[in-house]
Coordinates of C-alpha atoms and ligand atoms in Angstrom, one line a residue:
X1 CA 136.2 39.2 -44.2
X2 CA 134.3 42.1 -43.1
X3 CA 137.4 43.8 -42.1
X4 CA 139.0 43.4 -45.4
X5 CA 136.1 45.0 -47.0
X6 CA 136.3 47.8 -44.6
X7 CA 139.7 48.4 -45.3
X8 CA 139.2 48.3 -48.9
X9 CA 136.4 50.6 -49.1
X10 CA 136.3 53.2 -51.7
X11 CA 139.1 51.8 -53.5
X12 CA 139.5 50.2 -56.9
X13 CA 140.8 47.3 -55.1
X14 CA 137.4 46.5 -53.8
X15 CA 135.6 46.6 -57.2
X16 CA 138.6 44.2 -58.9
X17 CA 138.4 41.8 -55.9
X18 CA 134.5 41.7 -56.0
X19 CA 134.6 40.7 -59.6
X20 CA 137.6 38.4 -59.4
X21 CA 136.1 36.5 -56.5
X22 CA 132.9 36.4 -54.3
X23 CA 134.3 38.0 -51.3
X24 CA 131.2 39.2 -49.3
X25 CA 129.5 42.3 -50.5
X26 CA 128.9 45.5 -48.4
X27 CA 125.4 45.4 -46.9
X28 CA 123.0 47.8 -48.8
X29 CA 121.3 50.6 -46.8
X30 CA 118.9 53.0 -48.0
X31 CA 119.1 56.0 -45.5
X32 CA 116.5 58.8 -45.4
X33 CA 119.0 61.9 -44.2
X34 CA 117.5 65.0 -42.7
X35 CA 120.5 67.2 -42.4
X36 CA 121.0 70.7 -43.4
X37 CA 125.0 70.7 -43.1
X38 CA 126.4 68.9 -46.0
X39 CA 129.9 68.4 -44.3
X40 CA 128.0 66.6 -41.5
X41 CA 126.2 64.5 -44.0
X42 CA 129.5 63.5 -45.7
X43 CA 131.3 62.6 -42.4
X44 CA 128.1 60.4 -41.7
X45 CA 128.1 58.7 -44.9
X46 CA 131.7 57.9 -44.6
X47 CA 131.4 56.4 -41.2
X48 CA 128.7 54.2 -42.7
X49 CA 130.8 53.2 -45.4
X50 CA 133.7 52.4 -43.1
X51 CA 131.2 50.3 -41.2
X52 CA 130.5 48.0 -44.0
X53 CA 127.6 49.5 -45.5
X54 CA 126.7 50.3 -49.2
X55 CA 124.7 53.4 -48.7
X56 CA 122.2 54.8 -50.9
X57 CA 120.6 57.8 -49.5
X58 CA 118.5 60.8 -50.1
X59 CA 119.0 64.0 -48.0
X60 CA 116.3 66.6 -47.2
X61 CA 115.8 69.6 -45.2
X62 CA 112.1 70.6 -45.0
X63 CA 109.0 69.0 -43.7
X64 CA 107.3 68.7 -46.8
X65 CA 110.1 66.8 -48.3
X66 CA 110.5 64.6 -45.5
X67 CA 106.6 64.0 -45.4
X68 CA 106.7 62.9 -49.2
X69 CA 109.9 60.9 -48.7
X70 CA 108.4 58.8 -45.9
X71 CA 105.4 57.9 -48.0
X72 CA 107.0 57.3 -51.4
X73 CA 110.5 56.0 -50.4
X74 CA 111.6 52.6 -49.2
X75 CA 114.2 53.1 -46.3
X76 CA 116.0 51.0 -43.9
X77 CA 117.0 53.8 -41.5
X78 CA 116.2 57.5 -40.9
X79 CA 119.1 59.6 -39.4
X80 CA 117.9 63.4 -38.5
X81 CA 119.7 66.1 -37.3
X82 CA 118.2 67.7 -34.1
X83 CA 118.4 71.4 -35.2
X84 CA 117.4 72.5 -38.6
X85 CA 116.5 75.8 -39.9
X86 CA 112.7 76.0 -40.0
X87 CA 112.2 72.4 -39.1
X88 CA 113.7 70.0 -36.3
X89 CA 114.4 66.8 -35.3
X90 CA 111.6 66.2 -33.0
X91 CA 109.0 67.3 -35.6
X92 CA 110.8 64.9 -38.0
X93 CA 110.4 62.3 -35.4
X94 CA 106.7 63.0 -35.1
X95 CA 106.3 62.6 -38.9
X96 CA 108.2 59.2 -38.8
X97 CA 105.7 58.1 -36.0
X98 CA 103.0 59.1 -38.1
X99 CA 104.0 57.1 -41.0
X100 CA 103.5 53.8 -39.2
X101 CA 107.0 52.7 -40.3
X102 CA 109.1 50.5 -38.0
X103 CA 112.7 51.2 -38.8
X104 CA 115.4 52.6 -36.9
X105 CA 115.1 56.3 -36.2
X106 CA 118.4 58.1 -34.9
X107 CA 118.8 61.6 -33.8
X108 CA 122.0 63.2 -34.4
X109 CA 123.2 66.6 -32.8
X110 CA 126.4 68.5 -32.2
X111 CA 124.6 70.0 -29.2
X112 CA 122.3 67.4 -27.7
X113 CA 121.9 67.7 -23.9
X114 CA 120.7 65.0 -21.7
X115 CA 117.2 66.4 -21.3
X116 CA 116.7 66.6 -25.1
X117 CA 118.3 63.1 -25.4
X118 CA 115.7 61.8 -22.9
X119 CA 112.8 63.7 -24.7
X120 CA 114.1 62.1 -27.9
X121 CA 114.0 58.7 -26.6
X122 CA 110.4 59.2 -25.1
X123 CA 109.5 60.4 -28.5
X124 CA 110.1 57.1 -30.0
X125 CA 113.7 57.8 -31.4
X126 CA 115.8 54.7 -31.0
X127 CA 119.0 56.2 -30.3
X128 CA 120.6 59.6 -30.3
X129 CA 124.4 60.2 -31.3
X130 CA 126.5 63.1 -30.8
X131 CA 128.3 64.4 -34.1
X132 CA 131.7 64.4 -32.1
X133 CA 131.2 60.6 -31.1
X134 CA 130.4 59.1 -34.6
X135 CA 132.2 56.0 -33.6
X136 CA 128.9 55.0 -31.6
X137 CA 127.0 55.1 -35.1
X138 CA 127.6 51.9 -36.7
X139 CA 127.2 49.7 -33.6
X140 CA 124.0 51.5 -32.9
X141 CA 122.7 51.0 -36.4
X142 CA 123.5 47.4 -36.3
X143 CA 121.7 46.8 -33.1
X144 CA 118.7 48.6 -34.1
X145 CA 118.6 47.1 -37.5
X146 CA 118.8 43.6 -35.8
X147 CA 115.9 44.8 -33.6
X148 CA 113.7 46.1 -36.3
X149 CA 114.2 42.8 -38.0
X150 CA 113.3 40.9 -34.9
X151 CA 110.2 43.1 -34.6
X152 CA 109.2 42.4 -38.1
X153 CA 109.6 38.4 -37.5
X154 CA 107.4 38.8 -34.5
X155 CA 104.8 40.8 -36.5
X156 CA 104.7 38.3 -39.2
X157 CA 104.6 35.3 -37.0
X158 CA 101.5 36.9 -35.3
X159 CA 100.0 37.8 -38.6
X160 CA 100.5 34.1 -39.8
X161 CA 99.0 32.9 -36.5
X162 CA 96.2 35.2 -36.9
X163 CA 95.6 34.0 -40.6
X164 CA 95.8 30.5 -39.4
X165 CA 93.3 31.0 -36.8
X166 CA 90.8 32.6 -39.1
X167 CA 91.2 31.0 -42.5
X168 CA 91.5 27.9 -44.4
X169 CA 95.2 27.4 -45.4
X170 CA 94.1 25.5 -48.5
X171 CA 91.6 27.6 -50.1
X172 CA 92.7 30.9 -48.2
X173 CA 88.8 31.4 -47.5
X174 CA 87.4 32.3 -44.0
X175 CA 87.2 29.2 -41.7
X176 CA 84.0 28.5 -39.7
X177 CA 85.0 31.0 -37.1
X178 CA 85.5 34.1 -39.3
X179 CA 82.4 33.0 -41.2
X180 CA 80.3 33.1 -38.0
X181 CA 81.6 36.5 -37.4
X182 CA 80.8 37.8 -40.8
X183 CA 77.2 36.2 -40.6
X184 CA 76.6 37.9 -37.4
X185 CA 77.9 41.0 -38.7
X186 CA 75.5 40.8 -41.6
X187 CA 72.8 40.1 -39.2
X188 CA 73.4 43.1 -37.4
X189 CA 73.7 45.3 -40.2
X190 CA 70.4 44.0 -41.9
X191 CA 67.0 45.8 -40.9
X192 CA 63.6 43.8 -40.8
X193 CA 62.6 45.3 -44.1
X194 CA 65.6 44.0 -45.9
X195 CA 64.3 40.2 -46.5
X196 CA 66.4 37.7 -45.0
X197 CA 70.0 36.2 -45.1
X198 CA 70.4 32.7 -46.1
X199 CA 73.2 30.4 -45.4
X200 CA 73.3 27.9 -48.4
X201 CA 75.6 24.7 -48.1
X202 CA 76.4 22.6 -51.4
X203 CA 76.9 19.1 -50.1
X204 CA 78.7 16.9 -52.6
X205 CA 77.6 13.2 -53.1
X206 CA 80.2 10.8 -52.0
X207 CA 82.7 13.4 -51.2
X208 CA 84.0 11.4 -48.1
X209 CA 84.8 8.6 -50.6
X210 CA 86.5 10.9 -53.0
X211 CA 88.6 12.4 -50.1
X212 CA 90.1 9.1 -49.3
X213 CA 90.7 8.1 -53.0
X214 CA 92.6 11.2 -54.2
X215 CA 95.9 12.3 -53.0
X216 CA 96.0 15.1 -50.6
X217 CA 97.5 17.3 -53.2
X218 CA 94.4 16.6 -55.7
X219 CA 92.2 17.1 -52.9
X220 CA 93.6 20.4 -52.2
X221 CA 93.5 21.3 -55.8
X222 CA 89.9 20.2 -56.2
X223 CA 88.7 22.4 -53.1
X224 CA 90.4 25.5 -54.7
X225 CA 88.7 24.8 -58.0
X226 CA 85.4 24.3 -56.3
X227 CA 85.9 27.6 -54.3
X228 CA 87.0 29.6 -57.4
X229 CA 84.0 28.2 -59.6
X230 CA 81.5 29.2 -56.7
X231 CA 83.0 32.6 -56.3
X232 CA 82.9 33.3 -60.2
X233 CA 79.2 31.8 -60.4
X234 CA 77.3 33.2 -57.6
X235 CA 76.2 36.7 -58.2
X236 CA 75.5 38.6 -55.1
X237 CA 77.0 36.0 -52.7
X238 CA 78.2 37.9 -49.4
X239 CA 80.9 35.6 -48.5
X240 CA 82.3 32.0 -49.0
X241 CA 83.8 30.0 -46.3
X242 CA 85.3 26.5 -46.1
X243 CA 83.6 25.6 -42.7
X244 CA 85.3 22.1 -42.5
X245 CA 87.4 19.8 -44.4
X246 CA 84.4 18.6 -46.7
X247 CA 82.0 21.8 -46.5
X248 CA 81.9 25.0 -48.0
X249 CA 79.1 27.5 -46.8
X250 CA 77.9 30.7 -48.6
X251 CA 76.0 33.5 -47.2
X252 CA 73.5 35.3 -49.5
X253 CA 71.2 38.0 -49.0
X254 CA 67.7 37.0 -49.6
X255 CA 66.0 40.0 -51.0
X256 CA 62.7 39.8 -52.5
X257 CA 63.6 38.7 -56.1
X258 CA 66.2 36.2 -55.0
X259 CA 64.2 33.4 -53.4
X260 CA 66.0 30.3 -52.1
X261 CA 65.5 28.4 -55.2
X262 CA 67.5 30.8 -57.3
X263 CA 70.3 30.8 -54.7
X264 CA 70.4 27.2 -54.9
X265 CA 70.3 27.0 -58.5
X266 CA 73.3 29.5 -58.8
X267 CA 75.3 27.4 -56.5
X268 CA 74.7 24.1 -58.2
X269 CA 76.1 25.8 -61.4
X270 CA 79.3 25.3 -59.9
X271 CA 79.0 21.7 -60.2
X272 CA 77.5 21.6 -63.9
X273 CA 80.7 20.7 -65.6
X274 CA 83.4 18.3 -64.4
X275 CA 86.3 19.1 -62.3
X276 CA 89.8 18.2 -63.8
X277 CA 91.9 16.1 -61.5
X278 CA 94.8 15.0 -63.8
X279 CA 94.2 12.8 -65.6
X280 CA 90.6 12.4 -64.5
X281 CA 87.4 14.4 -65.2
X282 CA 85.4 14.3 -61.8
X283 CA 81.8 14.7 -62.3
X284 CA 80.5 16.2 -58.8
X285 CA 76.8 15.7 -57.9
X286 CA 75.7 18.3 -55.1
X287 CA 72.7 19.3 -53.2
X288 CA 72.3 22.5 -51.6
X289 CA 70.9 22.8 -48.0
X290 CA 69.8 26.3 -46.8
X291 CA 68.8 27.9 -43.7
X292 CA 67.1 31.4 -43.6
X293 CA 68.0 33.7 -40.6
X294 CA 65.2 34.2 -38.0
X295 CA 65.4 36.0 -34.8
X296 CA 65.7 32.7 -32.7
X297 CA 68.6 31.4 -34.5
X298 CA 71.9 33.0 -34.3
X299 CA 74.9 32.4 -36.7
X300 CA 75.8 29.3 -35.2
X301 CA 72.5 27.8 -35.2
X302 CA 71.8 28.9 -38.8
X303 CA 74.8 27.0 -40.1
X304 CA 73.9 23.9 -38.3
X305 CA 70.3 24.0 -39.9
X306 CA 71.7 24.6 -43.3
X307 CA 74.1 21.5 -42.7
X308 CA 71.1 19.7 -41.5
X309 CA 69.1 20.8 -44.7
X310 CA 71.8 19.8 -46.9
X311 CA 72.0 16.4 -45.4
X312 CA 68.1 16.1 -45.9
X313 CA 68.6 17.2 -49.5
X314 CA 71.1 14.6 -50.1
X315 CA 69.3 11.7 -48.5
X316 CA 66.1 12.5 -50.4
X317 CA 68.1 13.0 -53.7
X318 CA 66.6 16.5 -54.0
X319 CA 68.7 19.5 -55.7
X320 CA 68.0 21.4 -52.5
X321 CA 66.1 21.8 -49.3
X322 CA 65.4 24.7 -47.0
X323 CA 65.6 23.9 -43.5
X324 CA 62.5 23.5 -41.3
X325 CA 62.5 22.9 -37.6
X326 CA 59.5 20.4 -38.1
X327 CA 61.6 18.2 -40.4
X328 CA 64.6 18.1 -38.3
X329 CA 63.7 15.4 -35.9
X330 CA 60.7 14.4 -37.6
X331 CA 62.1 12.2 -40.4
X332 CA 60.4 8.7 -39.5
X333 CA 63.8 6.9 -39.3
X334 CA 65.0 9.4 -36.9
X335 CA 61.8 9.5 -34.8
X336 CA 61.7 5.9 -34.2
X337 CA 65.4 5.7 -33.3
X338 CA 64.8 8.3 -30.9
X339 CA 62.1 6.6 -29.3
X340 CA 64.2 3.4 -28.9
X341 CA 67.3 5.4 -27.6
X342 CA 65.3 6.1 -24.4
X343 CA 64.8 2.6 -23.7
X344 CA 68.2 1.5 -24.8
X345 CA 69.9 4.0 -22.1
X346 CA 67.9 2.3 -19.5
X347 CA 67.9 -0.9 -21.1
X348 CA 71.7 -1.7 -21.2
X349 CA 72.2 -1.6 -24.9
X350 CA 74.7 1.1 -24.8
X351 CA 78.5 -0.2 -24.4
X352 CA 81.7 1.8 -24.2
X353 CA 84.6 0.9 -26.2
X354 CA 88.2 2.2 -25.4
X355 CA 91.0 3.5 -27.4
X356 CA 94.4 3.8 -26.0
X357 CA 96.3 6.9 -25.9
X358 CA 100.3 6.7 -26.2
X359 CA 102.8 8.8 -24.2
X360 CA 105.1 9.4 -26.9
X361 CA 108.3 10.3 -24.5
X362 CA 107.9 7.0 -22.7
X363 CA 106.2 4.6 -24.8
X364 CA 103.7 4.0 -22.3
X365 CA 99.8 3.7 -22.6
X366 CA 98.7 6.3 -20.0
X367 CA 95.2 6.7 -21.0
X368 CA 92.4 5.3 -22.6
X369 CA 89.4 7.3 -24.3
X370 CA 85.9 5.9 -23.8
X371 CA 83.7 6.0 -26.9
X372 CA 80.0 5.1 -26.6
X373 CA 78.3 2.7 -29.0
X374 CA 74.8 1.5 -29.3
X375 CA 74.1 -2.2 -29.6
X376 CA 70.9 -2.0 -31.6
X377 CA 68.9 -5.3 -31.6
X378 CA 68.1 -5.1 -35.3
X379 CA 70.7 -2.7 -36.4
X380 CA 73.8 -4.2 -35.0
X381 CA 76.4 -1.8 -33.4
X382 CA 75.7 1.8 -34.1
X383 CA 78.5 4.2 -34.0
X384 CA 78.1 7.6 -32.1
X385 CA 77.4 9.5 -35.4
X386 CA 74.1 7.6 -36.0
X387 CA 72.5 8.5 -32.8
X388 CA 74.4 11.2 -30.7
X389 CA 72.8 14.0 -33.0
X390 CA 69.7 12.8 -32.0
X391 CA 70.3 12.5 -28.3
X392 CA 71.9 16.1 -28.4
X393 CA 68.8 17.6 -30.3
X394 CA 66.4 15.9 -27.6
X395 CA 66.9 15.8 -23.9
X396 CA 68.3 12.4 -24.0
X397 CA 72.1 13.6 -24.0
X398 CA 71.5 14.0 -20.3
X399 CA 70.8 10.4 -19.4
X400 CA 73.2 9.4 -22.0
X401 CA 76.0 11.0 -20.3
X402 CA 75.1 9.8 -17.0
X403 CA 75.0 6.5 -18.2
X404 CA 78.6 7.0 -19.8
X405 CA 80.1 8.5 -16.7
X406 CA 78.8 5.7 -14.5
X407 CA 79.9 3.0 -16.9
X408 CA 83.4 4.6 -17.2
X409 CA 83.8 5.2 -13.6
X410 CA 83.0 1.6 -12.8
X411 CA 85.0 0.3 -15.6
X412 CA 88.1 2.3 -14.3
X413 CA 87.8 1.0 -11.0
X414 CA 87.5 -2.5 -12.0
X415 CA 90.6 -2.2 -14.1
X416 CA 92.4 -0.3 -11.5
X417 CA 91.8 -3.0 -9.0
X418 CA 93.1 -5.6 -11.5
X419 CA 96.3 -3.8 -12.0
X420 CA 95.3 -2.1 -15.4
X421 CA 96.3 1.3 -14.3
X422 CA 95.5 4.1 -16.9
X423 CA 93.7 7.2 -16.9
X424 CA 90.5 7.5 -18.6
X425 CA 88.9 10.2 -21.1
X426 CA 85.3 10.8 -21.1
X427 CA 83.6 12.9 -23.9
X428 CA 81.0 15.4 -22.8
X429 CA 78.4 17.0 -25.0
X430 CA 77.9 20.6 -25.3
X431 CA 74.5 20.2 -23.3
X432 CA 76.7 19.2 -20.3
X433 CA 79.0 22.1 -20.2
X434 CA 76.4 24.5 -20.7
X435 CA 74.5 22.9 -17.6
X436 CA 75.5 24.7 -14.4
X437 CA 74.6 21.7 -12.4
X438 CA 76.9 19.3 -14.1
X439 CA 80.2 19.6 -12.5
X440 CA 78.6 19.1 -9.2
X441 CA 76.9 16.1 -10.4
X442 CA 79.9 14.4 -11.8
X443 CA 81.9 15.3 -8.8
X444 CA 79.2 13.5 -6.6
X445 CA 79.2 10.6 -9.0
X446 CA 82.9 10.3 -8.6
X447 CA 82.6 10.2 -4.8
X448 CA 79.9 7.7 -5.0
X449 CA 82.0 5.3 -7.1
X450 CA 85.0 6.0 -4.9
X451 CA 87.4 7.0 -7.7
X452 CA 89.9 9.8 -7.9
X453 CA 88.8 12.5 -10.2
X454 CA 92.6 13.2 -11.0
X455 CA 92.5 10.0 -13.3
X456 CA 89.9 11.3 -15.4
X457 CA 90.0 13.6 -18.5
X458 CA 86.9 15.2 -19.5
X459 CA 86.8 16.1 -23.1
X460 CA 84.8 19.0 -24.5
X461 CA 85.0 20.1 -28.4
X462 CA 86.0 23.6 -29.2
X463 CA 82.6 24.3 -30.7
X464 CA 80.7 23.3 -27.5
X465 CA 82.9 25.7 -25.6
X466 CA 82.1 28.5 -28.1
X467 CA 78.6 28.2 -27.8
X468 CA 78.3 30.1 -24.7
X469 CA 81.9 30.4 -23.6
X470 CA 81.1 32.1 -20.2
X471 CA 79.0 29.4 -18.8
X472 CA 81.5 26.9 -20.5
X473 CA 84.6 28.4 -18.9
X474 CA 82.8 28.7 -15.5
X475 CA 81.7 25.1 -15.7
X476 CA 85.2 23.9 -17.1
X477 CA 86.8 25.8 -14.0
X478 CA 84.5 24.0 -11.6
X479 CA 85.4 20.7 -13.0
X480 CA 88.9 21.4 -12.6
X481 CA 88.4 22.5 -9.0
X482 CA 86.8 19.2 -8.6
X483 CA 90.2 17.6 -9.6
X484 CA 89.1 16.3 -13.1
X485 CA 91.4 17.2 -15.9
X486 CA 89.9 18.9 -18.9
X487 CA 90.8 18.6 -22.5
X488 CA 89.8 20.5 -25.7
X489 CA 88.7 18.0 -28.4
X490 CA 88.9 18.3 -32.1
X491 CA 91.1 21.4 -31.8
X492 CA 91.6 23.2 -35.0
X493 CA 88.3 22.7 -36.7
X494 CA 87.9 26.2 -37.0
X495 CA 86.0 27.6 -34.1
X496 CA 88.9 29.2 -31.9
X497 CA 92.4 30.6 -32.4
X498 CA 95.5 29.9 -30.8
X499 CA 95.3 33.1 -28.8
X500 CA 92.0 32.0 -27.4
X501 CA 93.6 28.8 -25.8
X502 CA 95.5 31.0 -23.6
X503 CA 92.4 31.8 -21.6
X504 CA 90.8 28.4 -21.7
X505 CA 90.9 26.4 -18.4
X506 CA 92.0 23.2 -20.0
X507 CA 95.0 20.8 -19.4
X508 CA 95.1 19.0 -22.8
X509 CA 94.8 20.0 -26.3
X510 CA 93.5 17.3 -28.7
X511 CA 94.5 18.5 -32.4
X512 CA 91.8 17.3 -34.7
X513 CA 92.9 14.4 -36.9
X514 CA 92.4 16.6 -40.0
X515 CA 96.0 18.0 -39.0
X516 CA 97.4 14.9 -38.2
X517 CA 96.7 11.9 -40.5
X518 CA 98.7 13.4 -43.3
X519 CA 101.3 15.1 -41.2
X520 CA 104.0 13.6 -43.3
X521 CA 102.7 14.7 -46.8
X522 CA 101.4 18.1 -45.8
X523 CA 103.8 20.8 -44.6
X524 CA 101.0 22.9 -43.7
X525 CA 99.7 20.3 -41.3
X526 CA 103.1 20.0 -39.8
X527 CA 103.5 23.8 -39.3
X528 CA 100.0 24.0 -37.6
X529 CA 100.8 21.1 -35.1
X530 CA 104.1 22.7 -34.5
X531 CA 102.6 25.9 -33.6
X532 CA 100.0 24.5 -31.3
X533 CA 102.7 22.4 -29.6
X534 CA 104.9 25.4 -29.2
X535 CA 101.8 27.7 -27.8
X536 CA 100.6 24.9 -25.5
X537 CA 104.1 24.2 -24.0
X538 CA 104.4 27.8 -23.2
X539 CA 101.1 27.5 -21.5
X540 CA 102.0 24.1 -19.6
X541 CA 99.4 22.2 -21.5
X542 CA 99.8 18.8 -23.2
X543 CA 99.1 18.1 -26.9
X544 CA 97.4 15.1 -27.8
X545 CA 97.4 14.1 -31.7
X546 CA 94.4 12.3 -32.7
X547 CA 94.1 10.2 -36.0
X548 CA 97.5 8.8 -35.9
X549 CA 97.3 6.2 -38.8
X550 CA 100.8 5.4 -39.8
X551 CA 104.2 4.8 -38.2
X552 CA 105.3 7.9 -40.1
X553 CA 103.1 10.4 -38.5
X554 CA 103.8 8.7 -35.1
X555 CA 107.7 9.3 -35.9
X556 CA 107.2 12.8 -36.8
X557 CA 105.0 13.5 -33.8
X558 CA 107.6 12.0 -31.6
X559 CA 110.4 14.2 -33.2
X560 CA 108.6 17.3 -32.7
X561 CA 107.9 16.6 -29.2
X562 CA 104.2 16.0 -29.1
X563 CA 103.1 14.6 -25.7
X564 CA 100.4 11.9 -26.5
X565 CA 99.2 10.3 -29.7
X566 CA 95.9 8.3 -30.4
X567 CA 95.1 6.7 -33.5
X568 CA 94.4 3.3 -35.7
X569 CA 98.1 2.9 -35.8
X570 CA 98.3 2.5 -32.0
X571 CA 94.9 0.7 -31.8
X572 CA 91.4 1.1 -32.8
X573 CA 88.8 1.6 -30.1
X574 CA 88.3 -1.8 -28.7
X575 CA 85.4 -3.5 -26.6
X576 CA 85.8 -4.1 -22.9
X577 CA 87.3 -7.3 -23.1
X578 CA 89.4 -6.9 -26.1
X579 CA 90.7 -3.6 -24.4
X580 CA 91.6 -5.3 -21.3
X581 CA 93.5 -8.0 -23.2
X582 CA 95.4 -5.3 -25.3
X583 CA 96.2 -3.2 -22.2
X584 CA 97.5 -6.3 -20.5
X585 CA 100.4 -6.7 -23.0
X586 CA 101.3 -2.9 -22.7
X587 CA 103.6 -0.8 -20.6
X588 CA 100.9 1.0 -18.6
X589 CA 101.0 4.1 -16.3
X590 CA 102.4 7.4 -16.0
Ligands
C2E601 P1 86.0 12.2 -30.9 O1 86.3 12.2 -29.5 O2 87.0 13.0 -31.7 O3 86.7 10.6 -31.1 C1 87.6 10.0 -31.7 C2 86.8 9.2 -32.8 O4 87.9 9.3 -34.1 C3 86.3 8.0 -32.7 O5 85.3 7.8 -33.5 C4 87.5 7.1 -32.9 O6 87.1 5.9 -33.4 C5 87.9 7.8 -34.3 N1 89.4 7.5 -34.6 C6 90.2 7.2 -33.8 N2 91.5 7.0 -34.3 C7 91.4 7.3 -35.5 C8 92.1 7.2 -36.6 O7 93.5 7.0 -36.5 N3 91.7 7.6 -37.7 C9 90.2 8.0 -38.0 N4 89.9 8.4 -39.1 N5 89.5 8.0 -37.1 C10 90.2 7.7 -35.7 P2 83.9 7.3 -33.0 O8 84.1 6.5 -31.8 O9 83.0 7.0 -34.0 O10 83.3 8.6 -31.8 C11 82.9 9.8 -32.9 C12 82.7 11.1 -31.8 O11 81.5 10.8 -31.2 C13 83.7 11.2 -31.0 O12 85.0 11.9 -31.4 C14 83.1 12.2 -30.0 O13 83.0 13.4 -30.3 C15 81.6 11.5 -30.1 N6 81.6 10.5 -28.9 C16 81.8 9.4 -28.7 N7 81.5 8.8 -27.5 C17 80.9 9.8 -26.8 C18 80.4 9.9 -25.5 O14 80.3 9.0 -24.6 N8 79.8 11.1 -25.2 C19 79.6 12.3 -26.0 N9 79.1 13.3 -25.9 N10 80.3 12.0 -27.3 C20 81.0 11.0 -27.6
CA602 CA1 87.1 12.8 -27.7
CA603 CA1 88.6 14.4 -31.5

């Protein structure tokens, strides 16, 4: 087809046949031509036409003209003569490089010697063509255009990855990672006399219920509406972020006039009127939690404190609360629970539940994740969210993890001996991996239990690694040296980027359930899981999808080649007995 076009180029026949039937059209090509000899320019244009290009071009001969043309024009290609009166090809090349454009640059000459050609290529020209060998022109242009296109695609992919790493795809607001960087920057820039910075979080009542009752599309729309309204109504706000699925965080300068109460009030105006989620009007009720910067609290600590304050405000049904350290652990309920937890760890009130993990390629259950529960004498079975925070903000997390590790090791051994042969995952807390003695400790316990560390995956969340990633990195490397596998948990919740994964000493990546549960409905989620998979495969890591709640999600994950899956659709976490019975009915092992 292309051949026909070439033969017919320039003739009336081409125009006729074009309108008569849709034969392929010549490829448009916008050429910036730097050439003083008209005859040479015409030869070149003929050659391009013959090569199937529909050329539009501008021809210039002086530096000033070229400079302007590079700035204002849109070009696919630059062809420059090597020698021009008062200007030359090498200078033109330099202008092109300074312009930052990434399009093919070809140098032409009647007299190019080898050294000049080498110099031109070194200077960044893509090719050089002798005027008496114009047959090389079209193939060279085709090749260079293809490569420029490939470079563009790579660049745009990297930009997208970069954007995903730093933004919430739904609202396009900065994610937690970028937000923390912005807060740190603001802290660095502020001087002691400036007053303080405040992080403020509007916590919306019953939001998790709303999240599960509206469709994903409606939820996304709602999040965008809230973001827009906050931006409109909060004067003086420095930045707004979506720090997790449910939470916005805003940074304000707290100068002398703008007291925290005023900050809270301005945020709350975003919830004065209802939101429209067709056909409903949704009245949202919010409380604001705030934390003020102090020299002891870095950005991440401030954010955490603001979240604690938001919780407090919500629980006490106050419009806002300012974080105070004294209040954090001191609510009477918390304090009592904390006192009891100490005894519970010693007194056998903790228990482990186990959630199976499915290897998608083989259909085997290769692993279970151990999840702690507190069987409280009065309150019943407490989920970890009720007591882990308390344990983590006190030293109790250390004996708690020690208990979990021992319980997991002995359970594994018992199952192993009775033929239930699966690997086991254990969750570690930030405190464990920031503790330089931990790897040695757990390796020693493994020895004492007589178990193989290679059968255990130690899970650490992204955020706990980010807390002090140098210490964490060392500790993770030591754990792997002792033979344990390491997984990064809740990946994608906004703290680290894909490129950061490259440097992490981990075996598995557990993609957070936020990206998995609705993978069938939400193309963004699918794109993200796919990107993580691509990246992980390149690095020889396995990907575990968490929160698989439907057969549809499972099917998609299998289709895209995800390694492992975990979620209610496969099984909920099960108590020891129930887990053993369940496992006995499955294909197990690696
Ligand atoms: P995680 O490590 O991300 O564990 C998975 C959590 O997601 C579990 O909640 C599990 O019940 C839940 N889950 C599993 N499949 C699905 C699903 O399909 N849909 C939904 N919506 N949820 C699903 P759980 O057991 O309440 O644990 C909560 C978190 O507590 C864990 O999150 C982990 O970070 C922490 N945790 C649990 N046990 C321990 C422990 O022994 N030590 C430490 N340090 N942390 C633990
Ligand atoms: Ca986990
Ligand atoms: Ca997780």
